[in-house]
């Protein structure tokens, strides 16, 4: 209807019904909400990205804490042996010892040790040497150490045992002396692997065992003897 004060104004548009207006406004609000809704990120997307980034990284081994667990007196003993043997374990020493190890062990086994050069190899070799020295007087125990699953917890025990077994088979000595020479050869090989890998000898379990068992003079003699004939390593038996 026309307003009485605006008689000449055009006829107003018919009012839209309340129900229709509410329906249209509701539809419009729903449409607006649909346009403004944001997709929530997947909770696993961040974790997946983290795992992908970690997967591309080179795996690192945990730092060896064997030296840190030693008493100050034992740490001083290891440090003194390292300083005393520093002029012996040069590049020429590494090349000569690698040649001697290849003479007594198969090329495949030694090549696998050199190729990986993990610190776990040194720990496994150190454990093998301890077990050989402990069982050297009894042939059946020695064969059990090298043939059983004693070192399965080290992950690479099979390779370390295979290397020690080949040394025992090829070093031409009686069993008792052969066991000592093989144990020292295993320890020297552990030192070689750590040096080739650029490790500090304070983190080399094989060198730590030698330094704590032998005098620093004897440790240096073992290192120099390893450059020549490994049968001479039988002179360096275990000491209390």
JSON list of C-alpha atoms in Angstrom, two decimals, residues 19-211:
[
{"chain": "A", "resi": 19, "resn": "UNK", "atom": "CA", "xyz": [9.62, -17.86, 6.11]},
{"chain": "A", "resi": 20, "resn": "UNK", "atom": "CA", "xyz": [11.20, -17.34, 2.71]},
{"chain": "A", "resi": 21, "resn": "UNK", "atom": "CA", "xyz": [13.50, -14.62, 3.98]},
{"chain": "A", "resi": 22, "resn": "UNK", "atom": "CA", "xyz": [14.67, -16.80, 6.82]},
{"chain": "A", "resi": 23, "resn": "UNK", "atom": "CA", "xyz": [15.28, -19.69, 4.48]},
{"chain": "A", "resi": 24, "resn": "UNK", "atom": "CA", "xyz": [17.32, -17.55, 2.10]},
{"chain": "A", "resi": 25, "resn": "UNK", "atom": "CA", "xyz": [19.32, -15.97, 4.90]},
{"chain": "A", "resi": 26, "resn": "UNK", "atom": "CA", "xyz": [19.93, -19.40, 6.37]},
{"chain": "A", "resi": 27, "resn": "UNK", "atom": "CA", "xyz": [21.10, -20.73, 3.02]},
{"chain": "A", "resi": 28, "resn": "UNK", "atom": "CA", "xyz": [23.35, -17.72, 2.58]},
{"chain": "A", "resi": 29, "resn": "UNK", "atom": "CA", "xyz": [24.88, -18.15, 6.03]},
{"chain": "A", "resi": 30, "resn": "UNK", "atom": "CA", "xyz": [25.41, -21.82, 5.37]},
{"chain": "A", "resi": 31, "resn": "UNK", "atom": "CA", "xyz": [27.10, -20.99, 2.07]},
{"chain": "A", "resi": 32, "resn": "UNK", "atom": "CA", "xyz": [29.32, -18.45, 3.79]},
{"chain": "A", "resi": 33, "resn": "UNK", "atom": "CA", "xyz": [30.28, -20.97, 6.40]},
{"chain": "A", "resi": 34, "resn": "UNK", "atom": "CA", "xyz": [31.13, -23.45, 3.70]},
{"chain": "A", "resi": 35, "resn": "UNK", "atom": "CA", "xyz": [33.41, -21.02, 1.98]},
{"chain": "A", "resi": 36, "resn": "UNK", "atom": "CA", "xyz": [35.22, -20.08, 5.19]},
{"chain": "A", "resi": 37, "resn": "UNK", "atom": "CA", "xyz": [35.72, -23.60, 6.53]},
{"chain": "A", "resi": 38, "resn": "UNK", "atom": "CA", "xyz": [39.41, -24.50, 6.65]},
{"chain": "A", "resi": 39, "resn": "UNK", "atom": "CA", "xyz": [40.76, -27.95, 6.28]},
{"chain": "A", "resi": 40, "resn": "UNK", "atom": "CA", "xyz": [42.51, -29.10, 9.40]},
{"chain": "A", "resi": 41, "resn": "UNK", "atom": "CA", "xyz": [45.95, -30.53, 8.73]},
{"chain": "A", "resi": 42, "resn": "UNK", "atom": "CA", "xyz": [46.49, -34.21, 9.17]},
{"chain": "A", "resi": 43, "resn": "UNK", "atom": "CA", "xyz": [47.91, -34.97, 12.58]},
{"chain": "A", "resi": 44, "resn": "UNK", "atom": "CA", "xyz": [50.31, -37.46, 11.05]},
{"chain": "A", "resi": 45, "resn": "UNK", "atom": "CA", "xyz": [51.53, -35.10, 8.34]},
{"chain": "A", "resi": 46, "resn": "UNK", "atom": "CA", "xyz": [54.09, -33.49, 10.61]},
{"chain": "A", "resi": 47, "resn": "UNK", "atom": "CA", "xyz": [55.22, -36.84, 11.93]},
{"chain": "A", "resi": 48, "resn": "UNK", "atom": "CA", "xyz": [55.49, -38.21, 8.42]},
{"chain": "A", "resi": 49, "resn": "UNK", "atom": "CA", "xyz": [57.56, -35.23, 7.33]},
{"chain": "A", "resi": 50, "resn": "UNK", "atom": "CA", "xyz": [59.82, -35.69, 10.35]},
{"chain": "A", "resi": 51, "resn": "UNK", "atom": "CA", "xyz": [60.23, -39.37, 9.60]},
{"chain": "A", "resi": 52, "resn": "UNK", "atom": "CA", "xyz": [61.01, -38.60, 5.97]},
{"chain": "A", "resi": 53, "resn": "UNK", "atom": "CA", "xyz": [63.66, -36.08, 6.98]},
{"chain": "A", "resi": 54, "resn": "UNK", "atom": "CA", "xyz": [65.16, -38.52, 9.46]},
{"chain": "A", "resi": 55, "resn": "UNK", "atom": "CA", "xyz": [65.11, -41.27, 6.88]},
{"chain": "A", "resi": 56, "resn": "UNK", "atom": "CA", "xyz": [67.36, -39.20, 4.64]},
{"chain": "A", "resi": 57, "resn": "UNK", "atom": "CA", "xyz": [69.95, -38.70, 7.36]},
{"chain": "A", "resi": 58, "resn": "UNK", "atom": "CA", "xyz": [72.99, -40.89, 7.72]},
{"chain": "A", "resi": 59, "resn": "UNK", "atom": "CA", "xyz": [72.59, -43.07, 10.80]},
{"chain": "A", "resi": 60, "resn": "UNK", "atom": "CA", "xyz": [75.02, -42.20, 13.53]},
{"chain": "A", "resi": 61, "resn": "UNK", "atom": "CA", "xyz": [76.29, -44.49, 16.20]},
{"chain": "A", "resi": 62, "resn": "UNK", "atom": "CA", "xyz": [76.05, -43.58, 19.85]},
{"chain": "A", "resi": 63, "resn": "UNK", "atom": "CA", "xyz": [79.26, -42.30, 21.39]},
{"chain": "A", "resi": 64, "resn": "UNK", "atom": "CA", "xyz": [81.26, -44.93, 23.22]},
{"chain": "A", "resi": 65, "resn": "UNK", "atom": "CA", "xyz": [81.38, -44.19, 26.96]},
{"chain": "A", "resi": 66, "resn": "UNK", "atom": "CA", "xyz": [83.84, -46.91, 27.97]},
{"chain": "A", "resi": 67, "resn": "UNK", "atom": "CA", "xyz": [86.65, -44.42, 28.59]},
{"chain": "A", "resi": 68, "resn": "UNK", "atom": "CA", "xyz": [84.34, -42.07, 30.52]},
{"chain": "A", "resi": 69, "resn": "UNK", "atom": "CA", "xyz": [83.36, -44.87, 32.90]},
{"chain": "A", "resi": 70, "resn": "UNK", "atom": "CA", "xyz": [86.96, -45.55, 33.89]},
{"chain": "A", "resi": 71, "resn": "UNK", "atom": "CA", "xyz": [88.44, -44.27, 37.12]},
{"chain": "A", "resi": 72, "resn": "UNK", "atom": "CA", "xyz": [90.80, -41.29, 36.84]},
{"chain": "A", "resi": 73, "resn": "UNK", "atom": "CA", "xyz": [93.79, -43.58, 37.45]},
{"chain": "A", "resi": 74, "resn": "UNK", "atom": "CA", "xyz": [92.78, -45.88, 34.59]},
{"chain": "A", "resi": 75, "resn": "UNK", "atom": "CA", "xyz": [92.08, -42.95, 32.29]},
{"chain": "A", "resi": 76, "resn": "UNK", "atom": "CA", "xyz": [95.58, -41.65, 33.04]},
{"chain": "A", "resi": 77, "resn": "UNK", "atom": "CA", "xyz": [96.98, -45.10, 32.21]},
{"chain": "A", "resi": 78, "resn": "UNK", "atom": "CA", "xyz": [95.18, -45.14, 28.85]},
{"chain": "A", "resi": 79, "resn": "UNK", "atom": "CA", "xyz": [96.27, -41.58, 28.04]},
{"chain": "A", "resi": 80, "resn": "UNK", "atom": "CA", "xyz": [99.88, -42.43, 28.87]},
{"chain": "A", "resi": 81, "resn": "UNK", "atom": "CA", "xyz": [99.79, -45.46, 26.55]},
{"chain": "A", "resi": 82, "resn": "UNK", "atom": "CA", "xyz": [98.29, -43.36, 23.74]},
{"chain": "A", "resi": 83, "resn": "UNK", "atom": "CA", "xyz": [101.05, -40.77, 24.03]},
{"chain": "A", "resi": 84, "resn": "UNK", "atom": "CA", "xyz": [103.74, -43.45, 24.21]},
{"chain": "A", "resi": 85, "resn": "UNK", "atom": "CA", "xyz": [102.43, -45.25, 21.09]},
{"chain": "A", "resi": 86, "resn": "UNK", "atom": "CA", "xyz": [101.64, -42.14, 19.05]},
{"chain": "A", "resi": 87, "resn": "UNK", "atom": "CA", "xyz": [104.82, -42.35, 16.97]},
{"chain": "A", "resi": 88, "resn": "UNK", "atom": "CA", "xyz": [104.22, -46.05, 16.22]},
{"chain": "A", "resi": 89, "resn": "UNK", "atom": "CA", "xyz": [100.67, -46.04, 14.87]},
{"chain": "A", "resi": 90, "resn": "UNK", "atom": "CA", "xyz": [101.36, -43.96, 11.77]},
{"chain": "A", "resi": 91, "resn": "UNK", "atom": "CA", "xyz": [100.06, -44.39, 8.24]},
{"chain": "A", "resi": 92, "resn": "UNK", "atom": "CA", "xyz": [102.88, -46.84, 7.54]},
{"chain": "A", "resi": 93, "resn": "UNK", "atom": "CA", "xyz": [101.82, -48.89, 10.55]},
{"chain": "A", "resi": 94, "resn": "UNK", "atom": "CA", "xyz": [98.24, -49.04, 9.33]},
{"chain": "A", "resi": 95, "resn": "UNK", "atom": "CA", "xyz": [99.28, -50.23, 5.88]},
{"chain": "A", "resi": 96, "resn": "UNK", "atom": "CA", "xyz": [101.64, -52.88, 7.26]},
{"chain": "A", "resi": 97, "resn": "UNK", "atom": "CA", "xyz": [99.13, -54.23, 9.80]},
{"chain": "A", "resi": 98, "resn": "UNK", "atom": "CA", "xyz": [96.41, -54.39, 7.14]},
{"chain": "A", "resi": 99, "resn": "UNK", "atom": "CA", "xyz": [98.76, -56.50, 5.03]},
{"chain": "A", "resi": 100, "resn": "UNK", "atom": "CA", "xyz": [99.52, -58.89, 7.90]},
{"chain": "A", "resi": 101, "resn": "UNK", "atom": "CA", "xyz": [95.82, -59.27, 8.75]},
{"chain": "A", "resi": 102, "resn": "UNK", "atom": "CA", "xyz": [95.06, -60.09, 5.12]},
{"chain": "A", "resi": 103, "resn": "UNK", "atom": "CA", "xyz": [97.77, -62.79, 5.22]},
{"chain": "A", "resi": 104, "resn": "UNK", "atom": "CA", "xyz": [96.06, -64.72, 8.02]},
{"chain": "A", "resi": 105, "resn": "UNK", "atom": "CA", "xyz": [92.38, -64.06, 7.27]},
{"chain": "A", "resi": 106, "resn": "UNK", "atom": "CA", "xyz": [90.43, -64.47, 4.07]},
{"chain": "A", "resi": 107, "resn": "UNK", "atom": "CA", "xyz": [90.24, -61.42, 1.85]},
{"chain": "A", "resi": 108, "resn": "UNK", "atom": "CA", "xyz": [86.44, -61.42, 1.97]},
{"chain": "A", "resi": 109, "resn": "UNK", "atom": "CA", "xyz": [86.22, -61.32, 5.76]},
{"chain": "A", "resi": 110, "resn": "UNK", "atom": "CA", "xyz": [88.90, -58.67, 6.17]},
{"chain": "A", "resi": 111, "resn": "UNK", "atom": "CA", "xyz": [87.43, -56.60, 3.33]},
{"chain": "A", "resi": 112, "resn": "UNK", "atom": "CA", "xyz": [84.06, -56.56, 5.07]},
{"chain": "A", "resi": 113, "resn": "UNK", "atom": "CA", "xyz": [85.68, -55.36, 8.28]},
{"chain": "A", "resi": 114, "resn": "UNK", "atom": "CA", "xyz": [87.55, -52.59, 6.49]},
{"chain": "A", "resi": 115, "resn": "UNK", "atom": "CA", "xyz": [84.59, -51.55, 4.36]},
{"chain": "A", "resi": 116, "resn": "UNK", "atom": "CA", "xyz": [82.20, -51.00, 7.25]},
{"chain": "A", "resi": 117, "resn": "UNK", "atom": "CA", "xyz": [84.68, -49.72, 9.87]},
{"chain": "A", "resi": 118, "resn": "UNK", "atom": "CA", "xyz": [81.98, -49.31, 12.48]},
{"chain": "A", "resi": 119, "resn": "UNK", "atom": "CA", "xyz": [82.77, -48.83, 16.12]},
{"chain": "A", "resi": 120, "resn": "UNK", "atom": "CA", "xyz": [80.66, -51.90, 16.83]},
{"chain": "A", "resi": 121, "resn": "UNK", "atom": "CA", "xyz": [83.31, -53.96, 15.02]},
{"chain": "A", "resi": 122, "resn": "UNK", "atom": "CA", "xyz": [85.93, -52.82, 17.54]},
{"chain": "A", "resi": 123, "resn": "UNK", "atom": "CA", "xyz": [83.69, -53.68, 20.51]},
{"chain": "A", "resi": 124, "resn": "UNK", "atom": "CA", "xyz": [82.88, -57.10, 19.05]},
{"chain": "A", "resi": 125, "resn": "UNK", "atom": "CA", "xyz": [86.57, -57.80, 18.33]},
{"chain": "A", "resi": 126, "resn": "UNK", "atom": "CA", "xyz": [87.49, -56.72, 21.87]},
{"chain": "A", "resi": 127, "resn": "UNK", "atom": "CA", "xyz": [84.94, -59.14, 23.32]},
{"chain": "A", "resi": 128, "resn": "UNK", "atom": "CA", "xyz": [86.17, -61.96, 21.09]},
{"chain": "A", "resi": 129, "resn": "UNK", "atom": "CA", "xyz": [89.75, -61.36, 22.25]},
{"chain": "A", "resi": 130, "resn": "UNK", "atom": "CA", "xyz": [88.70, -61.50, 25.90]},
{"chain": "A", "resi": 131, "resn": "UNK", "atom": "CA", "xyz": [86.87, -64.77, 25.38]},
{"chain": "A", "resi": 132, "resn": "UNK", "atom": "CA", "xyz": [89.80, -66.31, 23.50]},
{"chain": "A", "resi": 133, "resn": "UNK", "atom": "CA", "xyz": [92.24, -65.40, 26.28]},
{"chain": "A", "resi": 134, "resn": "UNK", "atom": "CA", "xyz": [89.85, -66.78, 28.89]},
{"chain": "A", "resi": 135, "resn": "UNK", "atom": "CA", "xyz": [89.38, -70.08, 27.03]},
{"chain": "A", "resi": 136, "resn": "UNK", "atom": "CA", "xyz": [92.86, -70.52, 25.54]},
{"chain": "A", "resi": 137, "resn": "UNK", "atom": "CA", "xyz": [93.81, -73.36, 27.89]},
{"chain": "A", "resi": 138, "resn": "UNK", "atom": "CA", "xyz": [90.80, -75.49, 26.92]},
{"chain": "A", "resi": 139, "resn": "UNK", "atom": "CA", "xyz": [90.37, -76.34, 23.27]},
{"chain": "A", "resi": 140, "resn": "UNK", "atom": "CA", "xyz": [86.69, -77.31, 23.54]},
{"chain": "A", "resi": 141, "resn": "UNK", "atom": "CA", "xyz": [85.82, -74.02, 25.25]},
{"chain": "A", "resi": 142, "resn": "UNK", "atom": "CA", "xyz": [87.74, -72.08, 22.61]},
{"chain": "A", "resi": 143, "resn": "UNK", "atom": "CA", "xyz": [85.87, -73.79, 19.81]},
{"chain": "A", "resi": 144, "resn": "UNK", "atom": "CA", "xyz": [82.61, -73.14, 21.62]},
{"chain": "A", "resi": 145, "resn": "UNK", "atom": "CA", "xyz": [83.39, -69.45, 21.91]},
{"chain": "A", "resi": 146, "resn": "UNK", "atom": "CA", "xyz": [84.08, -69.11, 18.20]},
{"chain": "A", "resi": 147, "resn": "UNK", "atom": "CA", "xyz": [81.25, -71.33, 17.04]},
{"chain": "A", "resi": 148, "resn": "UNK", "atom": "CA", "xyz": [78.41, -70.42, 19.42]},
{"chain": "A", "resi": 149, "resn": "UNK", "atom": "CA", "xyz": [76.16, -67.42, 19.68]},
{"chain": "A", "resi": 150, "resn": "UNK", "atom": "CA", "xyz": [78.02, -65.70, 22.51]},
{"chain": "A", "resi": 151, "resn": "UNK", "atom": "CA", "xyz": [78.34, -62.42, 20.65]},
{"chain": "A", "resi": 152, "resn": "UNK", "atom": "CA", "xyz": [74.88, -62.23, 19.13]},
{"chain": "A", "resi": 153, "resn": "UNK", "atom": "CA", "xyz": [74.06, -59.19, 21.28]},
{"chain": "A", "resi": 154, "resn": "UNK", "atom": "CA", "xyz": [76.76, -57.15, 19.55]},
{"chain": "A", "resi": 155, "resn": "UNK", "atom": "CA", "xyz": [75.04, -57.39, 16.16]},
{"chain": "A", "resi": 156, "resn": "UNK", "atom": "CA", "xyz": [78.27, -57.98, 14.26]},
{"chain": "A", "resi": 157, "resn": "UNK", "atom": "CA", "xyz": [79.59, -60.83, 16.38]},
{"chain": "A", "resi": 158, "resn": "UNK", "atom": "CA", "xyz": [79.41, -63.31, 13.53]},
{"chain": "A", "resi": 159, "resn": "UNK", "atom": "CA", "xyz": [81.92, -61.34, 11.46]},
{"chain": "A", "resi": 160, "resn": "UNK", "atom": "CA", "xyz": [84.24, -60.84, 14.43]},
{"chain": "A", "resi": 161, "resn": "UNK", "atom": "CA", "xyz": [84.10, -64.54, 15.31]},
{"chain": "A", "resi": 162, "resn": "UNK", "atom": "CA", "xyz": [84.74, -65.51, 11.70]},
{"chain": "A", "resi": 163, "resn": "UNK", "atom": "CA", "xyz": [87.82, -63.29, 11.58]},
{"chain": "A", "resi": 164, "resn": "UNK", "atom": "CA", "xyz": [89.17, -64.72, 14.87]},
{"chain": "A", "resi": 165, "resn": "UNK", "atom": "CA", "xyz": [88.47, -68.27, 13.72]},
{"chain": "A", "resi": 166, "resn": "UNK", "atom": "CA", "xyz": [90.43, -67.70, 10.52]},
{"chain": "A", "resi": 167, "resn": "UNK", "atom": "CA", "xyz": [93.38, -66.30, 12.49]},
{"chain": "A", "resi": 168, "resn": "UNK", "atom": "CA", "xyz": [93.43, -69.37, 14.72]},
{"chain": "A", "resi": 169, "resn": "UNK", "atom": "CA", "xyz": [93.26, -71.67, 11.72]},
{"chain": "A", "resi": 170, "resn": "UNK", "atom": "CA", "xyz": [96.11, -70.01, 9.82]},
{"chain": "A", "resi": 171, "resn": "UNK", "atom": "CA", "xyz": [98.60, -68.99, 12.54]},
{"chain": "A", "resi": 172, "resn": "UNK", "atom": "CA", "xyz": [101.09, -71.90, 12.66]},
{"chain": "A", "resi": 173, "resn": "UNK", "atom": "CA", "xyz": [101.49, -72.39, 16.41]},
{"chain": "A", "resi": 174, "resn": "UNK", "atom": "CA", "xyz": [100.38, -74.84, 19.11]},
{"chain": "A", "resi": 175, "resn": "UNK", "atom": "CA", "xyz": [96.87, -74.21, 20.37]},
{"chain": "A", "resi": 176, "resn": "UNK", "atom": "CA", "xyz": [97.81, -72.35, 23.56]},
{"chain": "A", "resi": 177, "resn": "UNK", "atom": "CA", "xyz": [100.26, -70.00, 21.81]},
{"chain": "A", "resi": 178, "resn": "UNK", "atom": "CA", "xyz": [97.98, -69.75, 18.78]},
{"chain": "A", "resi": 179, "resn": "UNK", "atom": "CA", "xyz": [95.12, -68.50, 20.94]},
{"chain": "A", "resi": 180, "resn": "UNK", "atom": "CA", "xyz": [97.26, -65.74, 22.44]},
{"chain": "A", "resi": 181, "resn": "UNK", "atom": "CA", "xyz": [98.57, -64.64, 19.04]},
{"chain": "A", "resi": 182, "resn": "UNK", "atom": "CA", "xyz": [95.05, -64.66, 17.58]},
{"chain": "A", "resi": 183, "resn": "UNK", "atom": "CA", "xyz": [93.67, -62.64, 20.50]},
{"chain": "A", "resi": 184, "resn": "UNK", "atom": "CA", "xyz": [96.40, -60.00, 20.10]},
{"chain": "A", "resi": 185, "resn": "UNK", "atom": "CA", "xyz": [95.87, -59.98, 16.36]},
{"chain": "A", "resi": 186, "resn": "UNK", "atom": "CA", "xyz": [92.15, -59.40, 16.89]},
{"chain": "A", "resi": 187, "resn": "UNK", "atom": "CA", "xyz": [92.87, -56.48, 19.25]},
{"chain": "A", "resi": 188, "resn": "UNK", "atom": "CA", "xyz": [95.40, -54.95, 16.87]},
{"chain": "A", "resi": 189, "resn": "UNK", "atom": "CA", "xyz": [92.85, -55.22, 14.07]},
{"chain": "A", "resi": 190, "resn": "UNK", "atom": "CA", "xyz": [90.33, -53.38, 16.24]},
{"chain": "A", "resi": 191, "resn": "UNK", "atom": "CA", "xyz": [92.86, -50.59, 16.75]},
{"chain": "A", "resi": 192, "resn": "UNK", "atom": "CA", "xyz": [93.48, -50.51, 13.00]},
{"chain": "A", "resi": 193, "resn": "UNK", "atom": "CA", "xyz": [89.77, -50.14, 12.24]},
{"chain": "A", "resi": 194, "resn": "UNK", "atom": "CA", "xyz": [89.41, -47.25, 14.69]},
{"chain": "A", "resi": 195, "resn": "UNK", "atom": "CA", "xyz": [92.41, -45.44, 13.22]},
{"chain": "A", "resi": 196, "resn": "UNK", "atom": "CA", "xyz": [91.13, -45.93, 9.68]},
{"chain": "A", "resi": 197, "resn": "UNK", "atom": "CA", "xyz": [87.79, -44.52, 10.79]},
{"chain": "A", "resi": 198, "resn": "UNK", "atom": "CA", "xyz": [89.45, -41.46, 12.34]},
{"chain": "A", "resi": 199, "resn": "UNK", "atom": "CA", "xyz": [88.45, -42.42, 15.87]},
{"chain": "A", "resi": 200, "resn": "UNK", "atom": "CA", "xyz": [90.24, -41.26, 18.99]},
{"chain": "A", "resi": 201, "resn": "UNK", "atom": "CA", "xyz": [92.00, -44.19, 20.65]},
{"chain": "A", "resi": 202, "resn": "UNK", "atom": "CA", "xyz": [90.25, -43.20, 23.87]},
{"chain": "A", "resi": 203, "resn": "UNK", "atom": "CA", "xyz": [87.12, -44.54, 22.17]},
{"chain": "A", "resi": 204, "resn": "UNK", "atom": "CA", "xyz": [88.81, -47.73, 20.95]},
{"chain": "A", "resi": 205, "resn": "UNK", "atom": "CA", "xyz": [87.83, -50.62, 23.21]},
{"chain": "A", "resi": 206, "resn": "UNK", "atom": "CA", "xyz": [90.62, -52.84, 21.90]},
{"chain": "A", "resi": 207, "resn": "UNK", "atom": "CA", "xyz": [93.31, -50.27, 22.74]},
{"chain": "A", "resi": 208, "resn": "UNK", "atom": "CA", "xyz": [91.73, -49.59, 26.15]},
{"chain": "A", "resi": 209, "resn": "UNK", "atom": "CA", "xyz": [91.86, -53.30, 26.99]},
{"chain": "A", "resi": 210, "resn": "UNK", "atom": "CA", "xyz": [95.51, -53.52, 25.95]},
{"chain": "A", "resi": 211, "resn": "UNK", "atom": "CA", "xyz": [96.46, -50.38, 27.90]}
]
